[in-house]
mmCIF file of C-alpha atoms and ligand atoms in Angstrom:
data_model
loop_
_atom_site.group_PDB
_atom_site.id
_atom_site.type_symbol
_atom_site.label_atom_id
_atom_site.label_comp_id
_atom_site.label_asym_id
_atom_site.label_seq_id
_atom_site.Cartn_x
_atom_site.Cartn_y
_atom_site.Cartn_z
ATOM 1 C CA MET A 31 -6.043 -36.151 -34.743
ATOM 2 C CA ALA A 32 -7.941 -33.385 -32.679
ATOM 3 C CA LYS A 33 -10.187 -35.574 -31.933
ATOM 4 C CA VAL A 34 -8.678 -38.456 -30.586
ATOM 5 C CA ASP A 35 -8.889 -38.998 -27.258
ATOM 6 C CA LEU A 36 -6.968 -42.693 -27.044
ATOM 7 C CA LEU A 37 -3.682 -43.834 -28.325
ATOM 8 C CA VAL A 38 -2.488 -47.065 -28.850
ATOM 9 C CA PHE A 39 1.658 -47.439 -28.860
ATOM 10 C CA ASP A 40 3.436 -50.213 -30.429
ATOM 11 C CA LYS A 41 5.854 -51.204 -27.944
ATOM 12 C CA THR A 42 8.837 -52.328 -29.445
ATOM 13 C CA SER A 43 11.421 -49.459 -31.666
ATOM 14 C CA THR A 44 7.962 -47.028 -30.933
ATOM 15 C CA LEU A 45 8.447 -46.615 -27.369
ATOM 16 C CA THR A 46 11.621 -48.456 -26.529
ATOM 17 C CA VAL A 47 14.955 -47.867 -28.363
ATOM 18 C CA GLY A 48 14.056 -51.105 -29.707
ATOM 19 C CA LYS A 49 18.071 -52.387 -28.635
ATOM 20 C CA PRO A 50 18.689 -54.214 -25.802
ATOM 21 C CA GLU A 51 21.030 -51.860 -23.368
ATOM 22 C CA VAL A 52 23.423 -52.521 -20.562
ATOM 23 C CA VAL A 53 21.154 -51.908 -17.707
ATOM 24 C CA ALA A 54 22.949 -53.576 -14.660
ATOM 25 C CA VAL A 55 26.332 -55.543 -13.578
ATOM 26 C CA TRP A 56 26.186 -57.790 -11.263
ATOM 27 C CA PRO A 57 29.939 -59.020 -9.547
ATOM 28 C CA LEU A 58 30.106 -62.200 -8.027
ATOM 29 C CA VAL A 59 33.124 -62.620 -6.322
ATOM 30 C CA PRO A 60 34.576 -60.495 -3.639
ATOM 31 C CA GLY A 61 37.627 -58.140 -4.796
ATOM 32 C CA PHE A 62 35.706 -57.900 -7.756
ATOM 33 C CA SER A 63 33.613 -53.636 -9.004
ATOM 34 C CA GLU A 64 30.921 -53.522 -10.855
ATOM 35 C CA ALA A 65 33.841 -51.966 -13.015
ATOM 36 C CA ASP A 66 36.649 -55.132 -12.883
ATOM 37 C CA VAL A 67 33.138 -56.822 -13.943
ATOM 38 C CA LEU A 68 32.270 -54.718 -17.113
ATOM 39 C CA HIS A 69 35.812 -54.088 -17.942
ATOM 40 C CA LEU A 70 36.348 -57.779 -18.684
ATOM 41 C CA ALA A 71 33.449 -58.275 -20.380
ATOM 42 C CA ALA A 72 33.844 -54.934 -22.447
ATOM 43 C CA SER A 73 37.931 -55.893 -23.079
ATOM 44 C CA ALA A 74 37.005 -59.072 -24.158
ATOM 45 C CA ASP A 75 33.707 -58.149 -26.581
ATOM 46 C CA ARG A 76 34.944 -55.098 -27.640
ATOM 47 C CA ARG A 77 36.830 -57.172 -31.098
ATOM 48 C CA SER A 78 33.587 -59.087 -32.260
ATOM 49 C CA SER A 79 31.084 -58.036 -34.083
ATOM 50 C CA HIS A 80 27.702 -59.227 -32.560
ATOM 51 C CA PRO A 81 25.147 -56.732 -31.654
ATOM 52 C CA LEU A 82 25.083 -57.345 -27.754
ATOM 53 C CA ALA A 83 29.296 -57.127 -27.329
ATOM 54 C CA GLN A 84 28.817 -54.066 -28.747
ATOM 55 C CA SER A 85 26.009 -52.900 -26.435
ATOM 56 C CA VAL A 86 28.664 -53.423 -23.434
ATOM 57 C CA VAL A 87 31.329 -52.007 -25.261
ATOM 58 C CA ALA A 88 28.842 -48.409 -25.825
ATOM 59 C CA PHE A 89 28.069 -48.727 -22.144
ATOM 60 C CA ALA A 90 31.703 -49.426 -20.130
ATOM 61 C CA ALA A 91 32.516 -46.374 -22.683
ATOM 62 C CA ARG A 92 29.672 -44.174 -21.466
ATOM 63 C CA HIS A 93 30.871 -44.842 -18.092
ATOM 64 C CA GLN A 94 35.015 -44.246 -19.289
ATOM 65 C CA LEU A 95 36.539 -47.360 -18.695
ATOM 66 C CA VAL A 96 39.416 -48.136 -20.542
ATOM 67 C CA LEU A 97 39.610 -51.451 -21.996
ATOM 68 C CA SER A 98 42.165 -53.890 -22.395
ATOM 69 C CA GLU A 99 43.178 -55.912 -26.135
ATOM 70 C CA PRO A 100 42.185 -58.525 -25.833
ATOM 71 C CA THR A 101 44.501 -61.824 -27.660
ATOM 72 C CA ASP A 102 43.978 -64.861 -28.428
ATOM 73 C CA PHE A 103 39.748 -64.341 -29.042
ATOM 74 C CA GLU A 104 37.701 -65.949 -30.910
ATOM 75 C CA VAL A 105 33.478 -65.879 -30.985
ATOM 76 C CA LEU A 106 31.691 -68.652 -30.875
ATOM 77 C CA GLN A 107 28.510 -68.097 -32.943
ATOM 78 C CA GLY A 108 25.541 -68.620 -31.068
ATOM 79 C CA ARG A 109 27.186 -68.673 -27.236
ATOM 80 C CA GLY A 110 29.772 -65.288 -27.252
ATOM 81 C CA VAL A 111 33.591 -65.058 -27.131
ATOM 82 C CA ARG A 112 36.724 -66.258 -25.597
ATOM 83 C CA ALA A 113 38.998 -64.095 -25.282
ATOM 84 C CA ILE A 114 42.323 -63.242 -23.265
ATOM 85 C CA VAL A 115 42.653 -59.977 -21.446
ATOM 86 C CA ASP A 116 45.715 -59.211 -19.059
ATOM 87 C CA GLY A 117 46.519 -62.507 -18.845
ATOM 88 C CA THR A 118 43.495 -64.459 -18.185
ATOM 89 C CA THR A 119 41.085 -66.735 -19.643
ATOM 90 C CA VAL A 120 37.781 -64.112 -20.116
ATOM 91 C CA LEU A 121 34.726 -66.095 -21.240
ATOM 92 C CA VAL A 122 31.400 -63.707 -22.030
ATOM 93 C CA GLY A 123 27.846 -65.377 -23.550
ATOM 94 C CA ASN A 124 24.913 -67.036 -22.486
ATOM 95 C CA ALA A 125 24.935 -70.374 -19.789
ATOM 96 C CA LYS A 126 26.266 -71.950 -22.750
ATOM 97 C CA LEU A 127 29.061 -70.967 -23.396
ATOM 98 C CA LEU A 128 30.394 -71.351 -19.616
ATOM 99 C CA THR A 129 29.174 -74.238 -19.346
ATOM 100 C CA GLU A 130 31.318 -75.531 -22.866
ATOM 101 C CA TYR A 131 34.194 -74.551 -21.150
ATOM 102 C CA GLY A 132 33.765 -76.482 -17.777
ATOM 103 C CA VAL A 133 32.368 -73.384 -16.189
ATOM 104 C CA GLU A 134 29.189 -74.059 -13.819
ATOM 105 C CA PRO A 135 27.113 -71.186 -14.560
ATOM 106 C CA PRO A 136 25.714 -69.309 -11.591
ATOM 107 C CA ARG A 137 22.127 -69.218 -10.583
ATOM 108 C CA SER A 138 20.569 -66.506 -11.979
ATOM 109 C CA ILE A 139 20.034 -63.272 -9.485
ATOM 110 C CA GLY A 140 17.153 -60.605 -9.172
ATOM 111 C CA GLU A 141 15.010 -59.943 -11.819
ATOM 112 C CA TYR A 142 16.105 -61.091 -15.090
ATOM 113 C CA GLU A 143 13.938 -59.852 -17.752
ATOM 114 C CA GLY A 144 15.497 -59.614 -20.775
ATOM 115 C CA ILE A 145 18.835 -61.023 -21.879
ATOM 116 C CA THR A 146 21.410 -62.032 -18.997
ATOM 117 C CA ILE A 147 25.324 -62.010 -20.031
ATOM 118 C CA PHE A 148 27.746 -64.594 -18.176
ATOM 119 C CA VAL A 149 31.416 -63.200 -17.615
ATOM 120 C CA ALA A 150 33.800 -65.815 -16.600
ATOM 121 C CA ALA A 151 37.953 -65.292 -15.508
ATOM 122 C CA GLY A 152 40.421 -67.723 -14.751
ATOM 123 C CA GLY A 153 37.685 -70.556 -14.980
ATOM 124 C CA LYS A 154 35.165 -69.301 -12.289
ATOM 125 C CA PRO A 155 32.132 -67.096 -12.819
ATOM 126 C CA VAL A 156 33.269 -63.453 -11.851
ATOM 127 C CA GLY A 157 29.933 -61.617 -12.720
ATOM 128 C CA VAL A 158 26.725 -61.167 -14.556
ATOM 129 C CA LEU A 159 26.003 -58.608 -16.606
ATOM 130 C CA ASP A 160 21.326 -57.624 -17.279
ATOM 131 C CA LEU A 161 20.219 -56.960 -20.964
ATOM 132 C CA ALA A 162 17.027 -54.586 -21.677
ATOM 133 C CA ASP A 163 15.466 -53.449 -24.497
ATOM 134 C CA THR A 164 15.398 -49.317 -22.598
ATOM 135 C CA VAL A 165 12.553 -47.050 -23.170
ATOM 136 C CA GLN A 166 12.786 -44.567 -25.399
ATOM 137 C CA PRO A 167 14.015 -40.822 -23.776
ATOM 138 C CA GLY A 168 11.420 -38.417 -23.835
ATOM 139 C CA ALA A 169 8.354 -41.149 -24.115
ATOM 140 C CA LYS A 170 7.040 -40.395 -20.294
ATOM 141 C CA ASP A 171 6.958 -37.040 -21.013
ATOM 142 C CA ALA A 172 4.984 -36.617 -24.219
ATOM 143 C CA ILE A 173 2.493 -39.652 -22.287
ATOM 144 C CA ALA A 174 2.271 -37.206 -20.036
ATOM 145 C CA ARG A 175 1.192 -34.435 -22.157
ATOM 146 C CA LEU A 176 -1.040 -36.009 -23.861
ATOM 147 C CA LYS A 177 -2.546 -37.645 -21.243
ATOM 148 C CA ALA A 178 -3.499 -33.226 -20.552
ATOM 149 C CA SER A 179 -4.566 -33.191 -23.643
ATOM 150 C CA GLY A 180 -7.115 -34.779 -23.429
ATOM 151 C CA ILE A 181 -6.646 -38.398 -24.123
ATOM 152 C CA HIS A 182 -8.802 -41.166 -22.118
ATOM 153 C CA LYS A 183 -6.065 -43.495 -22.709
ATOM 154 C CA VAL A 184 -3.260 -45.146 -23.499
ATOM 155 C CA VAL A 185 -2.341 -49.232 -24.486
ATOM 156 C CA MET A 186 0.376 -50.350 -25.621
ATOM 157 C CA LEU A 187 0.323 -53.439 -27.953
ATOM 158 C CA THR A 188 3.236 -56.093 -28.252
ATOM 159 C CA GLY A 189 3.860 -59.180 -29.345
ATOM 160 C CA ASP A 190 6.270 -59.522 -26.527
ATOM 161 C CA ASN A 191 5.719 -60.950 -23.554
ATOM 162 C CA ARG A 192 3.518 -59.691 -20.374
ATOM 163 C CA ARG A 193 6.576 -59.172 -17.984
ATOM 164 C CA VAL A 194 9.107 -57.190 -19.879
ATOM 165 C CA ALA A 195 5.463 -55.522 -21.354
ATOM 166 C CA GLN A 196 3.899 -54.098 -18.397
ATOM 167 C CA ARG A 197 8.168 -53.119 -16.553
ATOM 168 C CA VAL A 198 8.030 -50.638 -19.752
ATOM 169 C CA ALA A 199 3.427 -49.657 -19.176
ATOM 170 C CA ASN A 200 4.819 -49.106 -15.687
ATOM 171 C CA ASP A 201 7.733 -47.055 -16.815
ATOM 172 C CA LEU A 202 6.122 -44.742 -19.155
ATOM 173 C CA GLY A 203 2.381 -44.789 -17.348
ATOM 174 C CA VAL A 204 1.068 -46.329 -20.117
ATOM 175 C CA ASP A 205 -3.261 -47.795 -18.984
ATOM 176 C CA GLU A 206 -3.319 -51.027 -20.418
ATOM 177 C CA VAL A 207 -1.396 -53.568 -22.403
ATOM 178 C CA GLU A 208 -1.649 -56.332 -24.392
ATOM 179 C CA ALA A 209 0.465 -58.356 -24.740
ATOM 180 C CA ASP A 210 1.507 -61.740 -26.555
ATOM 181 C CA LEU A 211 0.258 -60.666 -29.771
ATOM 182 C CA LEU A 212 0.244 -61.783 -32.948
ATOM 183 C CA PRO A 213 0.714 -59.442 -36.167
ATOM 184 C CA GLU A 214 -2.916 -59.550 -36.817
ATOM 185 C CA GLN A 215 -3.800 -59.270 -33.707
ATOM 186 C CA LYS A 216 -3.278 -55.876 -33.390
ATOM 187 C CA VAL A 217 -5.434 -54.866 -36.170
ATOM 188 C CA GLU A 218 -8.138 -57.001 -34.328
ATOM 189 C CA ALA A 219 -7.039 -55.258 -30.882
ATOM 190 C CA VAL A 220 -7.431 -51.427 -32.780
ATOM 191 C CA THR A 221 -10.583 -52.714 -34.422
ATOM 192 C CA ARG A 222 -12.113 -54.017 -30.604
ATOM 193 C CA LEU A 223 -10.874 -50.115 -28.822
ATOM 194 C CA GLN A 224 -13.032 -48.796 -31.911
ATOM 195 C CA ALA A 225 -16.450 -50.181 -31.299
ATOM 196 C CA HIS A 226 -15.997 -49.231 -27.855
ATOM 197 C CA GLY A 227 -16.304 -46.193 -29.508
ATOM 198 C CA TYR A 228 -13.035 -44.441 -28.990
ATOM 199 C CA ARG A 229 -10.810 -42.400 -31.496
ATOM 200 C CA LEU A 230 -7.783 -43.601 -31.656
ATOM 201 C CA ALA A 231 -4.552 -42.774 -32.921
ATOM 202 C CA MET A 232 -1.709 -45.619 -33.524
ATOM 203 C CA VAL A 233 1.908 -45.326 -33.334
ATOM 204 C CA GLY A 234 4.084 -48.180 -34.864
ATOM 205 C CA ASP A 235 6.958 -48.774 -36.669
ATOM 206 C CA GLY A 236 7.058 -51.728 -37.714
ATOM 207 C CA ILE A 237 6.255 -53.652 -41.134
ATOM 208 C CA ASN A 238 3.461 -55.877 -38.697
ATOM 209 C CA ASP A 239 1.721 -51.657 -37.161
ATOM 210 C CA ALA A 240 1.046 -50.702 -40.729
ATOM 211 C CA PRO A 241 -2.715 -52.925 -41.280
ATOM 212 C CA ALA A 242 -3.278 -51.480 -37.461
ATOM 213 C CA LEU A 243 -1.934 -48.159 -38.617
ATOM 214 C CA VAL A 244 -4.951 -48.074 -41.616
ATOM 215 C CA LYS A 245 -7.353 -49.344 -39.281
ATOM 216 C CA ALA A 246 -7.182 -46.414 -36.699
ATOM 217 C CA ASP A 247 -8.042 -43.280 -36.848
ATOM 218 C CA VAL A 248 -4.995 -41.422 -37.157
ATOM 219 C CA GLY A 249 -1.914 -43.845 -38.114
ATOM 220 C CA ILE A 250 1.382 -42.318 -36.701
ATOM 221 C CA ALA A 251 5.174 -43.740 -38.386
ATOM 222 C CA MET A 252 8.484 -43.399 -36.065
ATOM 223 C CA GLY A 253 10.033 -41.370 -40.198
ATOM 224 C CA ALA A 254 13.864 -42.085 -39.526
ATOM 225 C CA ARG A 255 13.192 -46.246 -37.786
ATOM 226 C CA GLY A 256 9.603 -46.645 -39.209
ATOM 227 C CA THR A 257 9.884 -49.388 -41.731
ATOM 228 C CA GLN A 258 8.489 -47.817 -45.546
ATOM 229 C CA ALA A 259 5.408 -50.382 -44.679
ATOM 230 C CA ALA A 260 4.455 -48.024 -41.584
ATOM 231 C CA LEU A 261 5.376 -44.755 -43.426
ATOM 232 C CA GLU A 262 3.546 -45.452 -46.391
ATOM 233 C CA ALA A 263 0.043 -47.472 -44.200
ATOM 234 C CA ALA A 264 0.334 -44.358 -41.637
ATOM 235 C CA ASP A 265 -1.621 -40.781 -41.910
ATOM 236 C CA ILE A 266 1.819 -38.972 -40.087
ATOM 237 C CA ALA A 267 5.542 -39.143 -40.284
ATOM 238 C CA LEU A 268 7.237 -38.246 -37.114
ATOM 239 C CA MET A 269 10.625 -37.198 -38.783
ATOM 240 C CA THR A 270 12.907 -37.433 -35.788
ATOM 241 C CA ASP A 271 11.305 -40.294 -33.734
ATOM 242 C CA ASP A 272 10.741 -37.806 -31.008
ATOM 243 C CA LEU A 273 7.642 -38.933 -28.922
ATOM 244 C CA SER A 274 6.864 -35.601 -28.009
ATOM 245 C CA LYS A 275 6.350 -34.550 -31.076
ATOM 246 C CA ILE A 276 2.818 -36.475 -31.601
ATOM 247 C CA ALA A 277 1.319 -33.635 -28.504
ATOM 248 C CA THR A 278 3.175 -31.324 -30.707
ATOM 249 C CA ALA A 279 1.196 -32.993 -33.486
ATOM 250 C CA ARG A 280 -2.263 -33.353 -31.315
ATOM 251 C CA ALA A 281 -1.824 -29.503 -29.988
ATOM 252 C CA LEU A 282 -1.720 -27.897 -33.459
ATOM 253 C CA ALA A 283 -4.825 -29.623 -35.004
ATOM 254 C CA ARG A 284 -6.639 -28.768 -31.737
ATOM 255 C CA ARG A 285 -6.279 -25.644 -33.096
ATOM 256 C CA SER A 286 -6.986 -25.587 -36.240
ATOM 257 C CA TYR A 287 -9.803 -27.527 -35.374
ATOM 258 C CA ARG A 288 -10.670 -24.523 -33.557
ATOM 259 C CA THR A 289 -10.168 -21.892 -36.232
ATOM 260 C CA ILE A 290 -12.295 -24.356 -38.536
ATOM 261 C CA GLN A 291 -15.633 -24.218 -35.742
ATOM 262 C CA GLU A 292 -14.808 -20.162 -34.850
ATOM 263 C CA ASN A 293 -14.485 -19.766 -38.945
ATOM 264 C CA LEU A 294 -18.021 -21.727 -39.593
ATOM 265 C CA PHE A 295 -19.601 -20.409 -37.324
ATOM 266 C CA ALA A 296 -18.772 -16.141 -37.593
ATOM 267 C CA GLY A 297 -18.281 -17.064 -41.176
ATOM 268 C CA VAL A 298 -21.028 -19.208 -42.409
ATOM 269 C CA GLY A 299 -23.686 -18.772 -39.256
ATOM 270 C CA VAL A 300 -23.522 -14.956 -37.858
ATOM 271 C CA VAL A 301 -22.632 -13.045 -41.303
ATOM 272 C CA HIS A 302 -24.739 -15.308 -43.693
ATOM 273 C CA VAL A 303 -27.289 -16.125 -41.673
ATOM 274 C CA LEU A 304 -27.926 -11.899 -40.376
ATOM 275 C CA GLY A 305 -26.612 -11.050 -44.260
ATOM 276 C CA ILE A 306 -29.464 -12.665 -45.959
ATOM 277 C CA ASN A 307 -32.033 -11.866 -43.037
ATOM 278 C CA ALA A 308 -31.435 -7.959 -43.364
ATOM 279 C CA ALA A 309 -31.406 -8.419 -47.190
ATOM 280 C CA LEU A 310 -35.250 -10.016 -46.497
ATOM 281 C CA LEU A 311 -35.969 -7.272 -43.908
ATOM 282 C CA GLY A 312 -35.353 -5.067 -46.850
ATOM 283 C CA TRP A 313 -32.581 -3.549 -44.372
ATOM 284 C CA ILE A 314 -30.405 -3.824 -46.788
ATOM 285 C CA GLY A 315 -30.235 -3.653 -50.896
ATOM 286 C CA PRO A 316 -28.367 -5.407 -53.365
ATOM 287 C CA ILE A 317 -25.121 -3.892 -52.864
ATOM 288 C CA GLN A 318 -24.263 -3.393 -49.547
ATOM 289 C CA ALA A 319 -25.659 -7.570 -49.819
ATOM 290 C CA ALA A 320 -22.499 -8.059 -51.538
ATOM 291 C CA ILE A 321 -20.044 -6.528 -50.069
ATOM 292 C CA LEU A 322 -21.208 -8.717 -46.969
ATOM 293 C CA HIS A 323 -21.181 -11.257 -49.085
ATOM 294 C CA LEU A 324 -17.769 -10.876 -48.695
ATOM 295 C CA GLY A 325 -16.871 -10.276 -45.572
ATOM 296 C CA PRO A 326 -16.978 -13.621 -44.353
ATOM 297 C CA ASP A 327 -14.416 -14.656 -46.683
ATOM 298 C CA ILE A 328 -12.092 -11.849 -45.472
ATOM 299 C CA LEU A 329 -12.456 -12.677 -41.682
ATOM 300 C CA VAL A 330 -12.914 -16.768 -42.258
ATOM 301 C CA PHE A 331 -8.989 -15.530 -44.065
ATOM 302 C CA LEU A 332 -8.064 -13.372 -41.182
ATOM 303 C CA ASN A 333 -8.839 -15.557 -38.590
ATOM 304 C CA SER A 334 -6.552 -18.776 -40.277
ATOM 305 C CA VAL A 335 -3.899 -16.183 -40.757
ATOM 306 C CA LYS A 336 -4.007 -16.137 -36.995
ATOM 307 C CA LEU A 337 -2.412 -19.693 -37.107
ATOM 308 C CA LEU A 338 0.997 -18.697 -39.013
ATOM 309 C CA ARG A 339 1.162 -17.136 -35.464
ATOM 310 C CA ILE A 340 0.385 -19.228 -32.955
ATOM 311 C CA ARG A 341 3.568 -20.752 -30.681
ATOM 312 C CA VAL A 342 2.703 -25.062 -30.291
ATOM 313 C CA GLU A 343 5.429 -26.255 -27.633
ATOM 314 C CA GLY A 344 7.632 -28.339 -29.619
ATOM 315 C CA ALA A 345 6.971 -26.861 -32.610
ATOM 316 C CA ILE A 346 8.559 -25.157 -35.361
HETATM 317 MG MG1 LIG B 130 7.827 -51.906 -33.665
#
């Protein structure tokens, strides 16, 4: 870990949260605010257990919206929900749902990268919600800190499409992206980077990351959200899934490595070489030599004990 000069990250659930969140709300009709669109969507969705519906409700809750209780609520598998909110029939779902109810889905606005949810009320589209997987809080800082500690390059590997991957990479300061990868291609990517002479650490969470975690010089698994396979394959597990801990592990590793070097130099190098030479030249007798022989052990212990007292950012 101290000598690693390249970091490889899996994207989904490692650099990103791993579940879609609402990133934008677009009202489509005059007189409808973002809050109105969100209110209708979240009120209709609040009895649905679908993860996307729950993301919409959670987003509304974060914005302190007071929701209405939907009546005549219906989940339409694979399409969305239909409910009556405040006396109006509301549709929340994909284009298929709107078409099914004779509502023309609005043409897309802006840059869609993630998932689009349409909201229709009273038979006409009133808004659009954009959902996307968002980056982990602290991921950007963690990458910046790692680069400052001498990591030359940060690479992201993902099975996701290039456009989504590139957006995440740009947000986080990742240098290189390999997108559209099949699980086995992650190992190939790691092998290829190692062939370029990099010493690399791989960070991942999924079963499909496990082979690459084994292949990497250091494998790091997301401990809490990571799969059992990833945990078993990794050398280091982040128990709190906090990416800044990678920078902490790196700092600890570098400090430990330096201590080992000091110990070898001072203990074995200086004292033994001096002691042997002094004995050969007859400057010291057996008793003094025996005392001198113990010297390095004590030095090494004392120098190593210092590790207990050092403060590394982010470590307990
Ligand atoms: Mg993943």
